[in-house]
Amino acid sequence: ERIFADEGLPVELTRLPLIESSFDLRAYSKAGAAGIWQFIPATGRRFMRVDALVDERRDPFASTRAAALYLREVHGPLNSWPLAITAYNHGPQGMARAVREVGTTDIASIIRQYDGKAFGFASRNFYAEFLAALEVEQDYRTHFGELPMDAPLRFHEHRLDRPVSIQAAARSAGSGLDALAALNPALSAAIITGRRPIPAGYRLHLPESAAAGFSGGLAGVEPEARVVRVAAATPVPKARSRARVRHAVVTHRVKHGQTLTHIAHAHRVSVASLRNVNRLGKRSVLRPGQRLRIPVAENAT
């Protein structure tokens, strides 16, 4: 809400993710849309970093700033929030075409009269769905009674001036790897598993308790500890070294009845780590035959 208020936008717009993603950080669509705001790659790259190492569409703060900028941009020529909200699903050019063909900016008239081929059920009902979700959220006690609320996520942001492995960052922060990964959902699986470093310039989210000593701890990290293969700094037999590189990440084929908890226990990794590496949301359902990546770096000896 603070981000949208700073941009001069109605804070009610921050409820759009209710119908886009249910606020699932790991939400992905068949069209390649990602994160709570469901940006497709092309649109996301206009406002955020979206590449093989960092995908800020999955960062709720970066993507919310991007959504505010995008919605303000879309609203400009349409000059109507009902139209701009519908354009979030149908596209700004599509809504501009609807206005021209129907000859009005009245959303109700457009919904009833516009017969564009791409203006299907989802687009036609998007604004009504948003209003319904907003009403339920604002009066949730009437619909659901009292609900437990998560505490606000608090963290410290540190801009990295050089590449650093997530293992070194976690040690410098005095934080567990899973906790640091959970605070930085934009980081790719390659970074989380230690195959690639966190790039310079990335704004790393740290637990509040780690803020004071992080810079000093990172300053003492030797260059070798800031590259991907931290283990290579310790002499090991050649055969062992080759095996470690080859099995930095292994694959598990899901069997009938298995859950993430079962698989995590079998491989001695955390459920959070499995979710993060495989980009699975809390509502994701495993399918028999599905392949999961297992971050061996957590349990390698």
CSV table of C-alpha atoms in Angstrom, one decimal:
chain,number,residue,atom,x,y,z
A,1,GLU,CA,0.0,0.0,0.0
A,2,ARG,CA,2.8,2.4,0.8
A,3,ILE,CA,4.4,1.9,-2.7
A,4,PHE,CA,1.1,2.6,-4.4
A,5,ALA,CA,0.4,5.6,-2.2
A,6,ASP,CA,3.8,7.0,-2.9
A,7,GLU,CA,3.0,6.8,-6.7
A,8,GLY,CA,-0.4,8.5,-6.1
A,9,LEU,CA,-2.4,5.4,-7.0
A,10,PRO,CA,-5.5,4.0,-5.3
A,11,VAL,CA,-4.4,1.5,-2.6
A,12,GLU,CA,-7.3,-0.7,-3.6
A,13,LEU,CA,-5.3,-1.7,-6.6
A,14,THR,CA,-2.9,-3.6,-4.4
A,15,ARG,CA,-5.6,-6.3,-4.1
A,16,LEU,CA,-5.3,-7.2,-7.8
A,17,PRO,CA,-3.0,-10.1,-6.9
A,18,LEU,CA,-6.0,-11.7,-5.2
A,19,ILE,CA,-7.3,-12.6,-8.6
A,20,GLU,CA,-4.0,-12.8,-10.4
A,21,SER,CA,-2.1,-15.2,-8.2
A,22,SER,CA,-3.7,-15.4,-4.7
A,23,PHE,CA,-0.5,-13.7,-3.6
A,24,ASP,CA,1.5,-16.8,-4.3
A,25,LEU,CA,5.2,-15.8,-4.8
A,26,ARG,CA,5.8,-18.9,-6.9
A,27,ALA,CA,2.8,-18.6,-9.2
A,28,TYR,CA,3.5,-19.3,-12.8
A,29,SER,CA,1.1,-19.4,-15.8
A,30,LYS,CA,1.2,-21.3,-19.0
A,31,ALA,CA,1.9,-18.0,-20.7
A,32,GLY,CA,5.1,-17.6,-18.7
A,33,ALA,CA,3.7,-15.0,-16.3
A,34,ALA,CA,5.3,-15.1,-12.8
A,35,GLY,CA,5.0,-13.8,-9.3
A,36,ILE,CA,2.1,-12.2,-7.4
A,37,TRP,CA,1.5,-9.6,-10.2
A,38,GLN,CA,1.8,-12.2,-13.0
A,39,PHE,CA,4.1,-10.2,-15.3
A,40,ILE,CA,5.0,-11.9,-18.5
A,41,PRO,CA,8.8,-11.7,-19.3
A,42,ALA,CA,8.5,-8.9,-21.9
A,43,THR,CA,6.6,-6.6,-19.7
A,44,GLY,CA,8.6,-7.5,-16.7
A,45,ARG,CA,11.9,-6.5,-18.3
A,46,ARG,CA,10.6,-3.0,-18.9
A,47,PHE,CA,10.4,-2.4,-15.1
A,48,MET,CA,12.6,-5.0,-13.4
A,49,ARG,CA,15.5,-7.3,-13.8
A,50,VAL,CA,14.4,-10.6,-15.4
A,51,ASP,CA,17.1,-12.9,-16.5
A,52,ALA,CA,18.6,-16.3,-15.9
A,53,LEU,CA,20.1,-15.3,-12.5
A,54,VAL,CA,17.5,-12.8,-11.0
A,55,ASP,CA,13.8,-12.7,-11.8
A,56,GLU,CA,12.4,-9.8,-9.8
A,57,ARG,CA,8.9,-10.7,-10.9
A,58,ARG,CA,9.0,-13.2,-8.0
A,59,ASP,CA,10.1,-10.4,-5.5
A,60,PRO,CA,6.9,-9.0,-4.0
A,61,PHE,CA,8.5,-5.6,-3.4
A,62,ALA,CA,10.2,-5.1,-6.8
A,63,SER,CA,7.2,-6.4,-8.6
A,64,THR,CA,4.8,-4.2,-6.7
A,65,ARG,CA,6.8,-1.2,-7.6
A,66,ALA,CA,6.8,-2.4,-11.2
A,67,ALA,CA,3.0,-2.9,-11.1
A,68,ALA,CA,2.5,0.6,-9.7
A,69,LEU,CA,4.5,2.1,-12.6
A,70,TYR,CA,2.7,-0.1,-15.2
A,71,LEU,CA,-0.8,0.7,-13.9
A,72,ARG,CA,-0.1,4.4,-13.9
A,73,GLU,CA,1.2,4.1,-17.4
A,74,VAL,CA,-1.9,2.2,-18.6
A,75,HIS,CA,-4.3,4.5,-16.8
A,76,GLY,CA,-2.9,7.6,-18.6
A,77,PRO,CA,-4.5,7.3,-22.0
A,78,LEU,CA,-7.6,5.4,-20.8
A,79,ASN,CA,-8.3,7.8,-18.0
A,80,SER,CA,-10.5,5.3,-16.2
A,81,TRP,CA,-9.5,2.8,-13.5
A,82,PRO,CA,-12.2,0.3,-14.5
A,83,LEU,CA,-10.6,0.3,-18.0
A,84,ALA,CA,-7.1,0.2,-16.7
A,85,ILE,CA,-7.9,-2.7,-14.4
A,86,THR,CA,-9.4,-4.6,-17.3
A,87,ALA,CA,-6.4,-3.7,-19.4
A,88,TYR,CA,-4.2,-5.5,-16.8
A,89,ASN,CA,-5.8,-8.7,-18.2
A,90,HIS,CA,-6.7,-7.7,-21.7
A,91,GLY,CA,-3.9,-5.4,-22.5
A,92,PRO,CA,-3.9,-1.6,-23.0
A,93,GLN,CA,-4.1,-1.7,-26.8
A,94,GLY,CA,-7.0,-4.1,-26.5
A,95,MET,CA,-8.9,-1.8,-24.2
A,96,ALA,CA,-8.1,1.2,-26.4
A,97,ARG,CA,-9.6,-0.8,-29.4
A,98,ALA,CA,-12.7,-1.6,-27.3
A,99,VAL,CA,-13.2,2.1,-26.5
A,100,ARG,CA,-13.0,3.1,-30.2
A,101,GLU,CA,-15.3,0.3,-31.4
A,102,VAL,CA,-18.0,0.8,-28.7
A,103,GLY,CA,-17.6,4.6,-28.7
A,104,THR,CA,-17.6,4.9,-24.9
A,105,THR,CA,-15.3,4.6,-21.9
A,106,ASP,CA,-18.1,3.1,-19.8
A,107,ILE,CA,-16.9,-0.3,-18.6
A,108,ALA,CA,-20.5,-1.7,-18.3
A,109,SER,CA,-21.3,-0.8,-21.9
A,110,ILE,CA,-18.0,-2.2,-23.2
A,111,ILE,CA,-18.6,-5.5,-21.3
A,112,ARG,CA,-22.1,-5.8,-22.8
A,113,GLN,CA,-21.4,-4.6,-26.4
A,114,TYR,CA,-17.7,-5.3,-27.3
A,115,ASP,CA,-17.3,-8.5,-29.3
A,116,GLY,CA,-13.6,-8.5,-29.9
A,117,LYS,CA,-12.3,-12.1,-30.5
A,118,ALA,CA,-9.8,-11.9,-27.7
A,119,PHE,CA,-12.2,-10.3,-25.3
A,120,GLY,CA,-13.3,-13.6,-23.8
A,121,PHE,CA,-14.8,-14.7,-20.5
A,122,ALA,CA,-11.7,-13.8,-18.4
A,123,SER,CA,-11.3,-10.3,-19.7
A,124,ARG,CA,-15.0,-9.6,-19.8
A,125,ASN,CA,-15.4,-10.6,-16.1
A,126,PHE,CA,-12.0,-9.3,-14.8
A,127,TYR,CA,-13.2,-6.0,-13.4
A,128,ALA,CA,-16.2,-7.6,-11.7
A,129,GLU,CA,-14.0,-10.3,-10.3
A,130,PHE,CA,-11.7,-7.7,-8.9
A,131,LEU,CA,-14.6,-5.8,-7.2
A,132,ALA,CA,-15.8,-9.1,-5.7
A,133,ALA,CA,-12.4,-10.0,-4.3
A,134,LEU,CA,-12.0,-6.5,-2.9
A,135,GLU,CA,-15.4,-6.6,-1.2
A,136,VAL,CA,-14.6,-10.0,0.4
A,137,GLU,CA,-11.1,-8.9,1.5
A,138,GLN,CA,-12.4,-5.6,3.1
A,139,ASP,CA,-15.3,-7.4,4.9
A,140,TYR,CA,-13.6,-10.8,5.4
A,141,ARG,CA,-15.0,-11.2,9.0
A,142,THR,CA,-18.5,-11.4,7.6
A,143,HIS,CA,-17.5,-14.1,5.2
A,144,PHE,CA,-14.9,-16.1,7.2
A,145,GLY,CA,-14.9,-14.8,10.8
A,146,GLU,CA,-11.7,-14.0,12.5
A,147,LEU,CA,-8.6,-15.1,10.6
A,148,PRO,CA,-5.0,-15.3,11.8
A,149,MET,CA,-2.8,-12.7,10.1
A,150,ASP,CA,0.9,-13.1,9.3
A,151,ALA,CA,3.2,-10.6,10.9
A,152,PRO,CA,4.6,-8.0,8.4
A,153,LEU,CA,7.8,-9.2,6.7
A,154,ARG,CA,10.7,-7.1,8.1
A,155,PHE,CA,14.2,-7.1,6.6
A,156,HIS,CA,17.3,-5.0,5.8
A,157,GLU,CA,18.3,-4.3,2.2
A,158,HIS,CA,22.0,-4.4,1.3
A,159,ARG,CA,23.2,-3.6,-2.2
A,160,LEU,CA,26.1,-5.9,-3.1
A,161,ASP,CA,29.1,-4.2,-4.6
A,162,ARG,CA,30.6,-7.5,-5.9
A,163,PRO,CA,29.4,-11.0,-6.7
A,164,VAL,CA,29.1,-13.3,-3.7
A,165,SER,CA,27.9,-16.8,-3.2
A,166,ILE,CA,24.7,-17.2,-1.2
A,167,GLN,CA,26.6,-19.5,1.2
A,168,ALA,CA,29.1,-16.7,2.0
A,169,ALA,CA,26.3,-14.2,2.3
A,170,ALA,CA,24.4,-16.5,4.7
A,171,ARG,CA,27.5,-17.0,6.9
A,172,SER,CA,28.2,-13.3,6.9
A,173,ALA,CA,24.6,-12.6,7.9
A,174,GLY,CA,24.6,-15.3,10.6
A,175,SER,CA,21.6,-16.7,8.8
A,176,GLY,CA,20.5,-20.1,7.6
A,177,LEU,CA,20.6,-20.7,3.9
A,178,ASP,CA,16.8,-21.4,3.7
A,179,ALA,CA,16.0,-18.3,5.6
A,180,LEU,CA,18.1,-16.1,3.3
A,181,ALA,CA,16.6,-17.8,0.2
A,182,ALA,CA,13.1,-17.2,1.5
A,183,LEU,CA,13.8,-13.5,1.9
A,184,ASN,CA,15.1,-13.4,-1.7
A,185,PRO,CA,12.7,-15.2,-4.0
A,186,ALA,CA,14.0,-13.4,-7.0
A,187,LEU,CA,17.2,-15.5,-6.9
A,188,SER,CA,17.4,-18.3,-9.4
A,189,ALA,CA,17.9,-22.0,-8.5
A,190,ALA,CA,21.5,-21.8,-9.9
A,191,ILE,CA,22.2,-19.2,-7.2
A,192,ILE,CA,20.4,-21.0,-4.4
A,193,THR,CA,22.2,-24.2,-5.0
A,194,GLY,CA,25.6,-22.5,-5.1
A,195,ARG,CA,26.3,-23.0,-8.9
A,196,ARG,CA,26.3,-19.3,-9.6
A,197,PRO,CA,27.1,-16.2,-7.3
A,198,ILE,CA,24.6,-13.5,-6.5
A,199,PRO,CA,25.5,-10.8,-9.0
A,200,ALA,CA,26.9,-7.4,-8.1
A,201,GLY,CA,24.3,-4.7,-7.8
A,202,TYR,CA,21.6,-7.0,-6.4
A,203,ARG,CA,19.8,-5.6,-3.4
A,204,LEU,CA,20.0,-8.5,-0.9
A,205,HIS,CA,17.3,-8.8,1.7
A,206,LEU,CA,18.7,-9.7,5.1
A,207,PRO,CA,17.1,-10.6,8.4
A,208,GLU,CA,16.9,-7.4,10.5
A,209,SER,CA,19.1,-9.1,13.1
A,210,ALA,CA,21.9,-9.4,10.5
A,211,ALA,CA,21.9,-5.9,9.3
A,212,ALA,CA,24.6,-4.5,11.6
A,213,GLY,CA,27.4,-7.0,11.1
A,214,PHE,CA,26.8,-8.0,7.5
A,215,SER,CA,29.1,-5.6,5.7
A,216,GLY,CA,31.9,-6.3,8.1
A,217,GLY,CA,31.5,-10.0,7.8
A,218,LEU,CA,31.4,-9.9,4.0
A,219,ALA,CA,34.5,-7.8,3.8
A,220,GLY,CA,36.5,-10.6,5.4
A,221,VAL,CA,35.4,-13.1,2.8
A,222,GLU,CA,38.3,-14.2,0.6
A,223,PRO,CA,37.8,-14.0,-3.2
A,224,GLU,CA,37.8,-17.8,-3.5
A,225,ALA,CA,34.8,-18.0,-1.1
A,226,ARG,CA,32.8,-15.6,-3.3
A,227,VAL,CA,32.7,-17.8,-6.4
A,228,VAL,CA,30.4,-20.7,-7.0
A,229,ARG,CA,32.5,-23.7,-6.1
A,230,VAL,CA,33.3,-22.8,-2.5
A,231,ALA,CA,34.2,-26.4,-1.7
A,232,ALA,CA,37.0,-26.3,-4.3
A,233,ALA,CA,39.1,-24.2,-1.9
A,234,THR,CA,39.5,-27.3,0.2
A,235,PRO,CA,41.8,-30.0,-1.4
A,236,VAL,CA,39.8,-33.2,-2.0
A,237,PRO,CA,40.6,-36.3,-4.0
A,238,LYS,CA,40.0,-35.9,-7.7
A,239,ALA,CA,37.3,-38.5,-8.0
A,240,ARG,CA,35.4,-37.0,-5.1
A,241,SER,CA,35.7,-33.5,-6.7
A,242,ARG,CA,34.4,-34.7,-10.0
A,243,ALA,CA,31.4,-36.4,-8.3
A,244,ARG,CA,30.6,-33.3,-6.4
A,245,VAL,CA,30.5,-31.1,-9.5
A,246,ARG,CA,28.5,-33.7,-11.5
A,247,HIS,CA,25.9,-34.0,-8.7
A,248,ALA,CA,25.6,-30.4,-7.6
A,249,VAL,CA,21.8,-30.9,-8.2
A,250,VAL,CA,20.2,-34.3,-8.5
A,251,THR,CA,16.8,-35.2,-9.9
A,252,HIS,CA,14.0,-37.1,-8.1
A,253,ARG,CA,11.0,-38.6,-9.9
A,254,VAL,CA,7.9,-38.2,-7.8
A,255,LYS,CA,6.1,-41.5,-7.0
A,256,HIS,CA,2.4,-42.0,-6.3
A,257,GLY,CA,1.5,-40.7,-2.8
A,258,GLN,CA,4.8,-38.9,-2.2
A,259,THR,CA,4.7,-35.4,-0.7
A,260,LEU,CA,7.3,-32.7,-0.5
A,261,THR,CA,7.8,-33.6,3.2
A,262,HIS,CA,8.5,-37.2,2.3
A,263,ILE,CA,11.0,-36.3,-0.4
A,264,ALA,CA,12.7,-33.6,1.7
A,265,HIS,CA,13.2,-36.1,4.5
A,266,ALA,CA,14.5,-38.8,2.2
A,267,HIS,CA,17.1,-36.4,0.8
A,268,ARG,CA,17.8,-34.6,4.1
A,269,VAL,CA,16.9,-31.2,2.7
A,270,SER,CA,14.3,-28.7,3.9
A,271,VAL,CA,10.8,-28.4,2.4
A,272,ALA,CA,11.4,-24.7,1.9
A,273,SER,CA,14.6,-25.4,-0.1
A,274,LEU,CA,12.7,-27.9,-2.3
A,275,ARG,CA,10.0,-25.3,-2.9
A,276,ASN,CA,12.5,-22.6,-3.7
A,277,VAL,CA,14.7,-24.6,-6.1
A,278,ASN,CA,11.7,-26.0,-8.0
A,279,ARG,CA,9.6,-22.8,-7.8
A,280,LEU,CA,6.7,-24.4,-6.2
A,281,GLY,CA,4.0,-22.5,-4.3
A,282,LYS,CA,2.3,-23.6,-1.1
A,283,ARG,CA,-0.7,-24.7,-3.2
A,284,SER,CA,1.4,-26.7,-5.7
A,285,VAL,CA,0.4,-30.3,-6.1
A,286,LEU,CA,2.9,-33.0,-7.0
A,287,ARG,CA,2.2,-35.3,-9.8
A,288,PRO,CA,3.5,-38.9,-10.2
A,289,GLY,CA,6.3,-38.9,-12.6
A,290,GLN,CA,7.1,-35.2,-12.0
A,291,ARG,CA,10.8,-34.4,-11.8
A,292,LEU,CA,12.1,-32.4,-8.8
A,293,ARG,CA,15.6,-30.9,-8.4
A,294,ILE,CA,17.3,-31.8,-5.2
A,295,PRO,CA,19.9,-29.3,-3.9
A,296,VAL,CA,22.6,-31.7,-2.8
A,297,ALA,CA,24.8,-28.8,-1.6
A,298,GLU,CA,22.8,-28.8,1.6
A,299,ASN,CA,23.6,-32.4,2.6
A,300,ALA,CA,26.9,-33.0,0.7
A,301,THR,CA,29.7,-34.2,3.0
